[in-house]
Every structure is written in structure tokens, then in C-alpha cells.
Amino acid sequence: RAGAGDGPSLRTKKTIFDRLYGSIEVPGLLIAVMDTAEFQRLDRIQQLGGSSFVYPSAKHTRKEHSIGVAHLAGEMVRRLRLELGPEEEAISRDDELCVELAGLCH
């Protein structure tokens, strides 16, 4: 069992570069999930299917796809929070994190 001081903090965000969305800030909880062996295996699964026969230089893995979906899910929640306005507290930061995590693990 890992000690309390082992591994990355769940609060430490990281900025990663996505080929489609540029620099995206990823919350620490998502980084912890991305650092697992199970998530890293997604790098070997191609998302494009048979398209790679037509476009051999095209590369889009399930891992890249999942990170992009997590980013878009977070953007959606933040936009929805703005639309609702500051008086509405229906969407918490924990809710936002849950939606991003669901996007990452979908």
C-alpha cells in the first residue's frame, strides 16, 4: 500500500498539449487516473478504425480521444455555470470534476 506522501497530489493540476485544443489544464484527480496502467493502455487503441488505411499518417488514439472528451465536458459545465449566473449554485466544482472524470473514463 502506498504511503500518504507517495505519488502526485490530487490537487496538483497539469497543463498538457492537445493537438486539437492546444494547451489544456487537467485537474489532479484526472491526472491520477491518467497515470494508471489501465488508462495508459488506451494509447495502443486506435480511434479512427479503417480511416488509417485511407489516411496512413492520421493518428488518434482512444487515450487522446478520452482526454479531449474530458476537456470538452469541462468546458460545457463551465459554460452552463456562466449561463446560469452567479446566483445559481446548482453546479459545484465537484460536479464539474465529476463530469470531466466521466468524459475521461467514458
CSV table of C-alpha atoms in Angstrom, one decimal:
chain,number,residue,atom,x,y,z
A,1,ARG,CA,0.0,0.0,0.0
A,2,ALA,CA,1.3,3.4,-0.9
A,3,GLY,CA,2.0,6.0,1.8
A,4,ALA,CA,0.3,9.3,2.1
A,5,GLY,CA,3.2,11.1,0.5
A,6,ASP,CA,3.6,8.8,-2.5
A,7,GLY,CA,2.5,9.8,-6.0
A,8,PRO,CA,1.1,13.0,-7.4
A,9,SER,CA,-1.2,15.2,-5.3
A,10,LEU,CA,-4.8,15.0,-6.3
A,11,ARG,CA,-4.9,18.8,-6.1
A,12,THR,CA,-1.9,19.4,-8.5
A,13,LYS,CA,-3.1,20.5,-11.9
A,14,LYS,CA,-1.0,19.9,-15.0
A,15,THR,CA,-1.1,21.6,-18.4
A,16,ILE,CA,-0.9,19.2,-21.4
A,17,PHE,CA,-0.8,20.0,-25.1
A,18,ASP,CA,-3.6,18.5,-27.2
A,19,ARG,CA,-3.2,18.6,-31.0
A,20,LEU,CA,-6.8,19.8,-31.4
A,21,TYR,CA,-7.4,22.1,-28.4
A,22,GLY,CA,-3.9,23.3,-27.6
A,23,SER,CA,-2.9,23.7,-24.0
A,24,ILE,CA,-5.5,22.3,-21.6
A,25,GLU,CA,-5.3,22.4,-17.8
A,26,VAL,CA,-6.1,18.9,-16.4
A,27,PRO,CA,-7.2,18.6,-12.7
A,28,GLY,CA,-5.1,16.5,-10.4
A,29,LEU,CA,-7.7,13.8,-10.0
A,30,LEU,CA,-7.8,13.2,-13.7
A,31,ILE,CA,-4.0,13.2,-13.8
A,32,ALA,CA,-4.1,10.4,-11.2
A,33,VAL,CA,-6.5,8.4,-13.3
A,34,MET,CA,-4.4,9.1,-16.5
A,35,ASP,CA,-1.3,7.8,-14.6
A,36,THR,CA,-2.8,4.3,-14.2
A,37,ALA,CA,-1.6,1.4,-16.3
A,38,GLU,CA,-5.2,0.8,-17.4
A,39,PHE,CA,-5.6,4.3,-18.9
A,40,GLN,CA,-2.1,4.2,-20.5
A,41,ARG,CA,-3.2,1.0,-22.4
A,42,LEU,CA,-5.6,3.2,-24.3
A,43,ASP,CA,-2.6,4.6,-26.2
A,44,ARG,CA,-2.5,1.4,-28.2
A,45,ILE,CA,-6.1,1.5,-29.3
A,46,GLN,CA,-6.7,3.5,-32.5
A,47,GLN,CA,-9.8,5.6,-32.5
A,48,LEU,CA,-10.0,6.1,-36.3
A,49,GLY,CA,-10.7,2.5,-37.3
A,50,GLY,CA,-10.4,1.9,-41.1
A,51,SER,CA,-9.6,5.5,-41.8
A,52,SER,CA,-6.0,4.8,-41.2
A,53,PHE,CA,-5.9,2.8,-44.5
A,54,VAL,CA,-7.1,5.8,-46.4
A,55,TYR,CA,-5.1,8.4,-44.4
A,56,PRO,CA,-2.0,6.4,-43.2
A,57,SER,CA,-0.5,9.4,-41.4
A,58,ALA,CA,-3.7,10.1,-39.3
A,59,LYS,CA,-3.3,9.2,-35.7
A,60,HIS,CA,-5.9,9.5,-33.0
A,61,THR,CA,-5.8,7.1,-30.1
A,62,ARG,CA,-8.5,6.2,-27.6
A,63,LYS,CA,-6.3,7.9,-25.0
A,64,GLU,CA,-6.2,11.2,-27.0
A,65,HIS,CA,-9.9,11.0,-27.6
A,66,SER,CA,-10.7,10.5,-23.9
A,67,ILE,CA,-8.6,13.5,-22.9
A,68,GLY,CA,-10.3,15.6,-25.5
A,69,VAL,CA,-13.8,14.5,-24.3
A,70,ALA,CA,-12.8,15.3,-20.6
A,71,HIS,CA,-11.7,18.8,-21.8
A,72,LEU,CA,-14.9,19.4,-23.7
A,73,ALA,CA,-17.1,18.1,-20.9
A,74,GLY,CA,-15.4,20.6,-18.5
A,75,GLU,CA,-15.9,23.4,-21.0
A,76,MET,CA,-19.6,22.5,-21.3
A,77,VAL,CA,-20.1,22.6,-17.5
A,78,ARG,CA,-18.2,25.9,-17.1
A,79,ARG,CA,-20.3,27.4,-19.9
A,80,LEU,CA,-23.5,26.2,-18.3
A,81,ARG,CA,-22.4,27.7,-15.0
A,82,LEU,CA,-21.9,31.0,-16.7
A,83,GLU,CA,-25.3,30.8,-18.4
A,84,LEU,CA,-27.0,30.1,-15.1
A,85,GLY,CA,-25.3,33.1,-13.5
A,86,PRO,CA,-23.6,33.6,-10.1
A,87,GLU,CA,-26.8,33.5,-8.1
A,88,GLU,CA,-27.4,29.9,-9.1
A,89,GLU,CA,-25.2,27.4,-7.2
A,90,ALA,CA,-26.6,24.4,-8.8
A,91,ILE,CA,-23.3,23.3,-10.4
A,92,SER,CA,-20.4,23.0,-7.9
A,93,ARG,CA,-16.7,22.5,-8.6
A,94,ASP,CA,-17.2,18.9,-7.5
A,95,ASP,CA,-19.9,18.5,-10.1
A,96,GLU,CA,-17.6,19.9,-12.7
A,97,LEU,CA,-14.9,17.4,-11.7
A,98,CYS,CA,-17.3,14.5,-11.9
A,99,VAL,CA,-18.4,15.4,-15.4
A,100,GLU,CA,-14.7,15.7,-16.5
A,101,LEU,CA,-13.9,12.4,-14.9
A,102,ALA,CA,-16.9,10.8,-16.7
A,103,GLY,CA,-15.7,12.2,-20.0
A,104,LEU,CA,-12.2,10.8,-19.4
A,105,CYS,CA,-13.5,7.4,-18.5
A,106,HIS,CA,-16.3,7.1,-21.0
